């Protein structure tokens, strides 16, 4: 039995075919363009693999999970795009659908850093900021789905933020795009001793404190392009310790065990 | 079958005996003094009722749920007090134990405003600020338990906050004690048009935005003494709408259907 997964990100699509044990057989990635050619590229990849049992899509959002649509994204062309129908019609297999971060959380739970833990948090800090959480063994859904990047951290007002909806939400202040706009270079080009990282660690720690106080996760797994700066992990943790001041215990804060496959294997996990 | 419940608050203890349908047969309340005389008063009340099946304690925190203890509270005498053992030894019945807000959430789910909803949030804004959440039909526990009042909202720095651990966490800025210290009068004596309420609504809305983005609750129930100012509800909601700016749907935000019994009936619900 083989399964397909699509990590549908705002910057790139990653498609993979894998076994039920999370072993990747084939993989492709390409930039996220407008919906029609992007979906066509995914379909072309999956058609090469006969006998697909189903595919899972772990998508950027916000999404309407019941309708299988991406909703209020500012990304050109994708607003209200019915991605689930588009793929089901072309491929003729069942399609599972959730947010990119819920998918990645499920992947880390099945095969990664959160194995055996019923309550934990997965975060990504990349083009955007998002979080997927499992509580009592279930992914958090609810009225809509979490959009954790849009919480409001304290800041000194010296940078207005880049979120088109909120300006200075956490994503608006601390995502990769925000770092590039604020410091004049992509995060990947800022050296570990650049003051950008001190402020990034402080902002992310405000988010972590909020999530620790709200969800009490047993582990926090953080992936995404910005987190390639390994110096961020100890700096964030030191900030969290200072801010919480011993009031509640702090979980381990680690990178994804699945590395860059966390997203696409999470998508596969959705359809198992 | 009759059940006992203790709403163990930082200011007062409420004890009740109720049926499995949540009907209160008897009820008493008294100020929270040091542990020994306070527990003695609860024991005296429950001993009047023969045939108690068990009691539930919904306690102020932080607590160690497994050990049945209150832990790092700044409240004199209560730090590390083993409240569960103290009551079980005296009463000889099984004792269930959770946070005050998890108890109240469970009460509102069984008999109140959150009936039939698997994912929702209960908050209290009184002496302190706390939250209990249900996700996918289970109360959120985790590494420790949520301490939602201790998230960090943006503020202008004009008030340092009263939390002995964090200063300007949400509880430190917006709980009843903070309002009294900041505005010179207890919240209950501030008229509805006092500027205190505008700032209180803004601060609580920062918390609500964080919890909506993190938990995606289907309803938010808010109790506690500060919320007796009914004008707060529409002011908070208006702030939340402005801050979220249409990005995600906003759930109903309502007072507890169980009113002042939410806490003690929640304690009863814990032992059912």
Coordinates of C-alpha atoms in Angstrom, one line a residue:
Chain A
X1 CA 0.0 0.0 0.0
X2 CA 1.3 3.4 -0.9
X3 CA 0.1 6.8 0.0
X4 CA 0.5 10.3 -1.3
X5 CA 1.2 13.5 0.6
X6 CA 1.2 17.1 -0.4
X7 CA 2.8 19.8 1.8
X8 CA 1.0 22.7 0.2
X9 CA 3.0 25.7 1.4
X10 CA 2.7 29.4 0.5
X11 CA 6.2 29.3 -1.2
X12 CA 6.5 25.7 -2.4
X13 CA 4.6 22.5 -2.9
X14 CA 6.3 19.3 -1.8
X15 CA 4.7 16.0 -3.0
X16 CA 5.7 12.6 -1.9
X17 CA 4.7 9.0 -2.1
X18 CA 5.4 6.9 1.0
X19 CA 4.5 3.7 2.8
X20 CA 2.3 3.4 5.9
X21 CA 5.6 3.3 7.9
X22 CA 6.5 6.8 6.7
X23 CA 9.2 5.6 4.2
X24 CA 9.4 8.0 1.3
X25 CA 9.6 6.3 -2.2
X26 CA 9.5 9.4 -4.4
X27 CA 9.4 13.1 -3.8
X28 CA 9.2 16.3 -5.9
X29 CA 9.0 20.0 -5.0
X30 CA 8.2 23.1 -7.1
X31 CA 7.3 26.7 -6.4
X32 CA 3.7 27.5 -5.5
X33 CA 2.4 29.4 -8.5
X34 CA -1.3 30.1 -9.3
X35 CA -3.6 27.2 -8.4
X36 CA -4.2 25.6 -11.8
X37 CA -0.6 25.0 -13.0
X38 CA 0.5 24.1 -9.4
X39 CA -2.2 21.4 -9.0
X40 CA -1.4 20.2 -12.5
X41 CA 2.2 19.6 -11.5
X42 CA 1.1 17.6 -8.4
X43 CA -1.3 15.5 -10.5
X44 CA 1.5 14.7 -13.0
X45 CA 3.7 13.5 -10.2
X46 CA 1.1 11.3 -8.5
X47 CA 0.0 9.8 -11.9
X48 CA 3.4 8.3 -12.2
X49 CA 2.6 6.1 -9.2
X50 CA 0.0 3.4 -9.7
X51 CA -2.1 2.0 -6.9
X52 CA -2.2 5.1 -4.7
X53 CA -4.6 4.4 -1.8
X54 CA -5.3 8.0 -1.1
X55 CA -3.6 11.3 -0.7
X56 CA -3.3 13.8 2.2
X57 CA -3.0 17.5 1.8
X58 CA -1.4 19.6 4.6
X59 CA -2.2 23.1 3.4
X60 CA -1.3 26.7 4.1
X61 CA -4.4 28.5 5.4
X62 CA -6.7 29.6 6.6
X63 CA -8.7 26.7 5.3
X64 CA -12.3 25.6 5.5
X65 CA -11.7 21.9 6.4
X66 CA -15.3 20.8 5.7
X67 CA -15.4 22.4 2.3
X68 CA -11.8 21.4 1.4
X69 CA -11.0 25.0 0.5
X70 CA -8.3 27.6 1.2
X71 CA -10.2 30.7 2.4
X72 CA -9.0 34.2 3.3
X73 CA -5.3 33.9 2.3
X74 CA -3.7 37.1 0.9
X75 CA -1.9 34.8 -1.6
X76 CA -3.0 35.8 -5.2
X77 CA -5.3 33.4 -6.9
X78 CA -5.7 31.0 -3.9
X79 CA -8.5 32.7 -2.1
X80 CA -11.5 30.3 -1.9
X81 CA -9.7 27.7 -4.1
X82 CA -11.3 24.2 -3.6
X83 CA -8.0 22.3 -3.5
X84 CA -9.6 19.0 -2.3
X85 CA -12.1 18.8 -5.2
X86 CA -9.5 19.7 -7.7
X87 CA -7.2 16.8 -6.7
X88 CA -9.9 14.3 -6.1
X89 CA -11.4 14.9 -9.6
X90 CA -8.1 14.5 -11.3
X91 CA -6.7 11.5 -9.3
X92 CA -9.9 9.6 -8.4
X93 CA -8.7 8.7 -4.9
X94 CA -9.9 9.8 -1.4
X95 CA -8.3 13.0 -0.2
X96 CA -7.6 13.9 3.4
X97 CA -7.2 17.6 4.3
X98 CA -5.9 19.6 7.2
X99 CA -3.7 22.6 7.9
X100 CA 0.0 22.3 7.1
X101 CA 0.9 22.5 10.8
X102 CA -1.7 20.0 11.9
X103 CA -0.2 17.6 9.3
X104 CA 3.3 18.2 10.5
X105 CA 2.2 17.7 14.1
X106 CA 0.7 14.4 13.2
X107 CA 3.9 13.3 11.3
X108 CA 6.0 14.2 14.3
X109 CA 3.6 12.2 16.5
X110 CA 3.6 9.1 14.3
X111 CA 7.3 9.0 13.4
X112 CA 9.1 11.9 15.0
X113 CA 9.9 13.9 18.2
X114 CA 6.4 13.6 19.7
X115 CA 6.0 9.8 19.6
X116 CA 3.9 8.6 22.5
X117 CA 2.9 12.1 23.7
X118 CA -0.8 12.9 23.8
X119 CA -0.5 16.7 24.3
X120 CA 2.2 18.7 22.4
X121 CA 2.7 21.6 20.1
X122 CA 4.2 21.8 16.6
X123 CA 5.3 25.2 15.3
X124 CA 6.7 26.4 12.1
X125 CA 8.6 29.7 11.7
X126 CA 9.2 30.2 8.1
X127 CA 7.4 32.3 5.4
X128 CA 4.7 32.5 8.0
X129 CA 4.2 31.3 11.6
X130 CA 1.7 28.6 12.4
X131 CA 1.0 26.0 15.0
X132 CA -0.6 22.6 15.2
X133 CA -1.4 21.1 18.5
X134 CA -2.5 17.7 19.8
X135 CA -4.4 17.6 23.0
X136 CA -5.4 14.3 24.7
X137 CA -4.5 12.4 21.5
X138 CA -6.5 14.6 19.1
X139 CA -5.4 17.4 16.8
X140 CA -7.0 20.7 17.8
X141 CA -9.8 21.7 15.4
X142 CA -12.8 23.5 16.9
X143 CA -14.9 26.4 15.5
X144 CA -12.4 26.9 12.7
X145 CA -8.8 25.8 13.2
X146 CA -5.9 27.3 15.1
X147 CA -4.1 30.2 13.5
X148 CA -1.5 30.5 16.2
X149 CA 0.8 32.9 14.3
X150 CA -1.8 35.6 14.7
X151 CA -1.5 36.1 18.5
X152 CA -0.3 39.5 19.7
X153 CA 3.0 39.7 21.5
X154 CA 4.3 42.7 23.4
X155 CA 6.8 44.8 21.4
X156 CA 8.2 48.3 21.5
X157 CA 6.5 49.6 18.4
X158 CA 9.7 50.2 16.4
X159 CA 8.6 47.9 13.6
X160 CA 5.0 47.9 12.4
X161 CA 4.9 44.3 11.2
X162 CA 4.0 42.8 7.8
X163 CA 0.8 40.9 8.4
X164 CA -1.8 42.2 5.9
X165 CA -4.6 41.5 8.4
X166 CA -3.0 42.5 11.7
X167 CA 0.3 44.3 11.2
X168 CA 2.0 43.5 14.4
X169 CA 0.7 40.0 15.3
X170 CA 3.5 37.4 16.0
X171 CA 3.7 36.4 12.3
X172 CA 3.7 40.0 11.3
X173 CA 6.7 40.7 13.5
X174 CA 8.7 37.5 13.5
X175 CA 8.1 35.4 10.3
X176 CA 10.8 35.1 7.7
X177 CA 9.2 37.9 5.6
X178 CA 9.1 40.2 8.6
X179 CA 12.8 39.6 9.4
X180 CA 13.8 40.3 5.8
X181 CA 11.8 43.6 5.7
X182 CA 13.0 44.6 9.2
X183 CA 16.7 43.8 8.9
X184 CA 17.2 44.2 5.1
X185 CA 18.3 40.6 4.5
X186 CA 16.7 37.2 4.4
X187 CA 17.0 35.4 7.8
X188 CA 19.3 32.8 6.3
X189 CA 21.9 35.6 5.6
X190 CA 21.9 37.1 9.1
X191 CA 24.9 35.9 11.1
X192 CA 24.2 34.3 14.5
X193 CA 25.4 37.4 16.4
X194 CA 23.2 39.8 14.5
X195 CA 20.8 41.7 16.9
X196 CA 17.9 40.4 14.8
X197 CA 18.2 37.1 16.5
X198 CA 18.0 38.5 20.0
X199 CA 14.7 40.2 19.1
X200 CA 13.5 37.1 17.2
X201 CA 14.2 35.0 20.3
X202 CA 12.3 37.4 22.5
X203 CA 9.3 37.6 20.2
X204 CA 9.1 33.8 19.7
X205 CA 9.5 33.3 23.5
X206 CA 6.4 35.5 24.0
X207 CA 4.5 33.1 21.8
X208 CA 5.9 30.1 23.6
X209 CA 5.0 31.5 27.0
X210 CA 1.4 32.0 25.7
X211 CA 1.2 28.5 24.4
X212 CA 2.8 26.9 27.4
X213 CA 0.3 28.7 29.7
X214 CA -2.6 27.7 27.4
X215 CA -1.9 24.2 26.3
X216 CA 0.7 22.8 28.7
X217 CA 2.4 20.8 25.9
X218 CA 4.7 17.9 26.9
X219 CA 7.1 18.9 24.1
X220 CA 7.3 21.8 21.6
X221 CA 8.7 20.9 18.2
X222 CA 9.7 23.9 16.0
X223 CA 10.5 23.7 12.3
X224 CA 10.5 26.1 9.4
X225 CA 13.2 28.0 7.5
X226 CA 13.9 30.6 10.2
X227 CA 14.7 27.9 12.7
X228 CA 17.7 26.8 10.6
X229 CA 19.5 29.3 12.8
X230 CA 20.3 26.8 15.5
X231 CA 21.4 29.6 18.0
X232 CA 17.7 30.5 18.2
X233 CA 16.8 27.5 20.3
X234 CA 18.9 28.2 23.4
X235 CA 18.2 32.0 23.1
X236 CA 14.4 31.3 23.0
X237 CA 14.6 28.9 25.9
X238 CA 16.5 31.4 28.1
X239 CA 13.8 34.0 27.3
X240 CA 11.0 31.6 28.2
X241 CA 12.7 30.7 31.5
X242 CA 13.1 34.4 32.4
X243 CA 9.5 35.2 31.5
X244 CA 7.9 32.2 33.3
X245 CA 10.1 32.7 36.3
X246 CA 9.6 29.2 37.7
X247 CA 5.8 29.5 37.8
X248 CA 5.1 26.4 35.6
X249 CA 7.4 23.7 34.2
X250 CA 8.8 24.2 30.7
X251 CA 8.7 21.4 28.2
X252 CA 11.6 20.4 25.9
X253 CA 11.8 22.7 22.8
X254 CA 13.3 20.8 19.9
X255 CA 13.6 20.8 16.1
X256 CA 11.5 18.3 14.1
X257 CA 12.9 14.8 14.1
X258 CA 11.6 14.4 10.6
X259 CA 13.6 17.5 9.5
X260 CA 12.5 18.9 6.2
X261 CA 10.2 15.9 5.7
X262 CA 8.0 16.8 8.7
X263 CA 5.5 18.6 6.4
X264 CA 5.1 16.1 3.6
X265 CA 5.2 13.1 5.9
X266 CA 2.6 14.8 8.0
X267 CA 0.5 15.1 4.8
X268 CA 0.9 11.4 4.3
X269 CA 0.0 10.7 7.9
X270 CA -3.3 12.6 7.4
X271 CA -4.5 10.0 4.9
X272 CA -3.5 6.9 6.9
Chain B
X1 CA -26.7 9.1 45.1
X2 CA -25.3 12.4 46.3
X3 CA -21.9 14.0 45.6
X4 CA -19.8 16.7 47.2
X5 CA -18.0 19.5 45.5
X6 CA -15.5 22.1 46.8
X7 CA -14.8 25.2 44.8
X8 CA -11.5 26.0 46.5
X9 CA -10.8 29.6 45.6
X10 CA -8.1 31.9 46.8
X11 CA -10.6 34.1 48.5
X12 CA -13.4 31.8 49.5
X13 CA -14.3 28.1 49.7
X14 CA -17.7 27.0 48.4
X15 CA -18.9 23.6 49.4
X16 CA -22.0 21.9 48.0
X17 CA -23.8 18.6 48.0
X18 CA -25.6 17.8 44.8
X19 CA -27.3 15.0 42.8
X20 CA -25.8 13.5 39.6
X21 CA -28.1 15.9 37.7
X22 CA -26.4 18.9 39.1
X23 CA -29.2 19.8 41.6
X24 CA -27.7 21.5 44.7
X25 CA -29.1 20.1 48.0
X26 CA -27.0 22.1 50.4
X27 CA -24.3 24.7 50.1
X28 CA -22.0 26.7 52.4
X29 CA -19.3 29.2 51.8
X30 CA -16.6 30.7 54.0
X31 CA -13.4 32.7 53.6
X32 CA -10.2 30.9 52.6
X33 CA -8.0 31.1 55.7
X34 CA -5.0 28.9 56.4
X35 CA -5.3 25.3 55.3
X36 CA -6.1 23.5 58.6
X37 CA -9.1 25.5 59.8
X38 CA -10.4 25.9 56.2
X39 CA -10.4 22.1 55.6
X40 CA -12.0 21.6 59.0
X41 CA -14.9 23.8 58.0
X42 CA -15.4 21.8 54.8
X43 CA -15.2 18.5 56.6
X44 CA -17.8 19.7 59.2
X45 CA -20.2 20.6 56.3
X46 CA -19.8 17.3 54.5
X47 CA -20.1 15.2 57.7
X48 CA -23.7 16.5 58.0
X49 CA -24.5 14.6 54.8
X50 CA -24.6 10.8 55.1
X51 CA -24.0 8.6 52.1
X52 CA -21.7 10.9 50.1
X53 CA -20.4 8.9 47.1
X54 CA -17.3 11.0 46.6
X55 CA -16.2 14.6 46.5
X56 CA -14.6 16.7 43.8
X57 CA -12.2 19.6 44.5
X58 CA -11.8 22.3 41.9
X59 CA -8.9 24.2 43.3
X60 CA -6.9 27.4 42.8
X61 CA -3.4 26.7 41.6
X62 CA -1.0 25.9 40.4
X63 CA -1.6 22.4 41.5
X64 CA 0.2 19.0 41.1
X65 CA -2.8 16.9 39.9
X66 CA -1.1 13.6 40.4
X67 CA 0.1 14.4 44.0
X68 CA -3.2 16.2 44.9
X69 CA -1.3 19.2 46.1
X70 CA -1.4 23.0 45.6
X71 CA 2.1 24.0 44.6
X72 CA 3.7 27.4 43.9
X73 CA 0.9 29.6 45.1
X74 CA 1.9 32.9 46.8
X75 CA -1.0 32.4 49.2
X76 CA 0.3 32.1 52.7
X77 CA 0.3 28.6 54.2
X78 CA -1.1 26.8 51.0
X79 CA 2.2 26.2 49.2
X80 CA 2.6 22.5 48.8
X81 CA -0.5 21.7 50.9
X82 CA -1.8 18.2 50.1
X83 CA -5.5 19.1 50.0
X84 CA -6.6 15.7 48.5
X85 CA -5.1 13.6 51.2
X86 CA -6.3 16.0 53.9
X87 CA -9.9 15.5 52.8
X88 CA -9.8 11.8 51.9
X89 CA -8.4 11.0 55.4
X90 CA -11.1 12.9 57.2
X91 CA -14.1 11.9 55.0
X92 CA -13.1 8.4 53.9
X93 CA -14.5 8.8 50.3
X94 CA -12.9 9.0 46.9
X95 CA -11.7 12.5 46.0
X96 CA -11.4 13.9 42.5
X97 CA -9.1 16.9 41.9
X98 CA -8.6 19.4 39.1
X99 CA -8.0 23.1 38.7
X100 CA -10.9 25.5 39.6
X101 CA -11.3 26.5 35.9
X102 CA -11.2 22.9 34.6
X103 CA -13.9 22.1 37.1
X104 CA -16.0 25.1 36.0
X105 CA -15.5 24.2 32.4
X106 CA -16.7 20.7 33.0
X107 CA -19.8 22.1 34.9
X108 CA -20.7 24.3 32.0
X109 CA -20.2 21.4 29.6
X110 CA -22.5 19.1 31.6
X111 CA -25.2 21.5 32.6
X112 CA -24.4 25.0 31.3
X113 CA -23.5 27.1 28.3
X114 CA -21.2 24.6 26.6
X115 CA -23.5 21.6 26.5
X116 CA -22.8 19.4 23.4
X117 CA -19.6 21.3 22.4
X118 CA -16.4 19.3 22.3
X119 CA -14.0 22.3 22.0
X120 CA -14.5 25.4 24.1
X121 CA -12.9 27.7 26.7
X122 CA -14.0 28.7 30.2
X123 CA -12.4 31.7 31.7
X124 CA -12.6 33.4 35.1
X125 CA -11.7 37.0 35.7
X126 CA -11.9 37.6 39.5
X127 CA -9.2 37.7 42.2
X128 CA -7.0 36.0 39.5
X129 CA -7.5 35.1 35.9
X130 CA -7.6 31.5 34.8
X131 CA -8.8 29.3 32.0
X132 CA -10.0 25.8 31.5
X133 CA -10.4 24.4 28.1
X134 CA -11.9 21.3 26.6
X135 CA -10.5 20.1 23.3
X136 CA -12.1 17.2 21.3
X137 CA -14.2 16.3 24.4
X138 CA -11.3 16.2 26.9
X139 CA -10.1 18.8 29.5
X140 CA -6.7 20.1 28.6
X141 CA -4.1 18.7 31.0
X142 CA -0.6 18.0 29.6
X143 CA 2.9 18.5 31.1
X144 CA 1.3 20.4 34.0
X145 CA -2.0 22.2 33.5
X146 CA -2.9 25.4 31.8
X147 CA -2.2 28.7 33.7
X148 CA -3.8 30.9 31.1
X149 CA -3.9 34.0 33.2
X150 CA -0.1 34.2 32.9
X151 CA 0.1 35.0 29.1
X152 CA 1.7 38.3 28.2
X153 CA -0.5 40.9 26.5
X154 CA 0.8 44.1 24.8
X155 CA 0.4 47.2 27.0
X156 CA 1.8 50.7 27.3
X157 CA 3.8 50.2 30.4
X158 CA 1.9 52.8 32.5
X159 CA 1.0 50.1 35.1
X160 CA 3.6 47.6 36.3
X161 CA 1.1 44.8 37.2
X162 CA 0.6 42.9 40.4
X163 CA 1.6 39.3 39.6
X164 CA 4.3 38.3 42.1
X165 CA 5.8 36.0 39.5
X166 CA 5.5 38.0 36.3
X167 CA 4.4 41.6 37.1
X168 CA 2.7 42.4 33.8
X169 CA 1.2 39.1 32.7
X170 CA -2.6 39.3 31.9
X171 CA -3.5 38.4 35.4
X172 CA -1.0 40.9 36.8
X173 CA -2.6 43.7 34.7
X174 CA -6.3 42.8 34.5
X175 CA -7.4 40.7 37.5
X176 CA -9.6 42.2 40.2
X177 CA -6.6 42.9 42.5
X178 CA -4.8 44.7 39.6
X179 CA -7.9 46.8 38.9
X180 CA -8.2 47.8 42.5
X181 CA -4.5 48.7 42.7
X182 CA -4.5 50.6 39.4
X183 CA -7.7 52.5 39.8
X184 CA -7.9 52.9 43.6
X185 CA -11.3 51.1 44.0
X186 CA -12.5 47.5 43.8
X187 CA -13.8 46.7 40.3
X188 CA -17.3 46.4 41.7
X189 CA -17.3 50.1 42.6
X190 CA -16.1 51.4 39.3
X191 CA -19.0 52.8 37.2
X192 CA -19.6 51.4 33.7
X193 CA -18.3 54.6 32.1
X194 CA -15.0 54.6 34.1
X195 CA -11.9 54.5 31.7
X196 CA -10.8 51.4 33.7
X197 CA -13.3 49.3 31.7
X198 CA -12.0 50.5 28.4
X199 CA -8.5 49.3 29.3
X200 CA -9.9 46.1 30.9
X201 CA -11.8 45.3 27.8
X202 CA -8.7 45.8 25.7
X203 CA -6.5 43.7 27.9
X204 CA -9.0 40.8 28.1
X205 CA -9.5 41.0 24.3
X206 CA -5.7 40.5 23.8
X207 CA -6.1 37.3 25.8
X208 CA -9.2 36.3 23.9
X209 CA -7.5 36.8 20.5
X210 CA -4.6 34.6 21.7
X211 CA -7.0 31.8 22.8
X212 CA -9.1 32.0 19.7
X213 CA -6.0 31.8 17.5
X214 CA -4.6 28.9 19.6
X215 CA -7.7 26.8 20.6
X216 CA -10.4 27.8 18.1
X217 CA -13.1 27.4 20.8
X218 CA -16.7 26.9 19.7
X219 CA -17.8 29.1 22.7
X220 CA -16.1 31.2 25.3
X221 CA -17.7 31.3 28.7
X222 CA -16.4 34.0 31.1
X223 CA -17.2 34.1 34.8
X224 CA -15.7 35.7 37.9
X225 CA -16.3 38.8 39.9
X226 CA -14.9 41.3 37.5
X227 CA -17.3 40.1 34.8
X228 CA -20.3 41.2 36.9
X229 CA -19.8 44.5 35.0
X230 CA -22.0 43.5 32.1
X231 CA -20.8 46.3 29.9
X232 CA -17.5 44.5 29.6
X233 CA -18.9 41.8 27.3
X234 CA -19.8 44.0 24.3
X235 CA -16.7 46.1 24.8
X236 CA -14.4 43.0 24.8
X237 CA -16.2 41.6 21.7
X238 CA -15.7 44.9 19.8
X239 CA -12.0 44.8 20.6
X240 CA -11.7 41.2 19.5
X241 CA -13.4 42.0 16.2
X242 CA -11.1 44.9 15.5
X243 CA -8.0 43.0 16.4
X244 CA -8.9 39.8 14.4
X245 CA -10.0 41.9 11.5
X246 CA -12.1 39.2 9.8
X247 CA -9.2 36.7 9.6
X248 CA -10.9 33.9 11.6
X249 CA -14.4 33.5 12.9
X250 CA -15.2 34.6 16.5
X251 CA -17.2 32.3 18.8
X252 CA -20.0 33.5 21.1
X253 CA -18.6 35.0 24.3
X254 CA -21.1 34.6 27.1
X255 CA -21.4 34.5 30.9
X256 CA -21.7 31.1 32.7
X257 CA -25.2 29.6 32.4
X258 CA -24.6 28.2 35.9
X259 CA -23.9 31.7 37.3
X260 CA -22.2 31.7 40.6
X261 CA -22.7 27.9 40.9
X262 CA -20.4 27.2 37.9
X263 CA -17.4 26.7 40.2
X264 CA -18.9 24.4 42.8
X265 CA -21.1 22.4 40.3
X266 CA -17.9 22.0 38.3
X267 CA -16.3 20.5 41.4
X268 CA -19.3 18.1 41.7
X269 CA -18.9 17.2 38.0
X270 CA -15.3 16.2 38.6
X271 CA -16.3 13.3 40.8
X272 CA -19.2 12.0 38.7

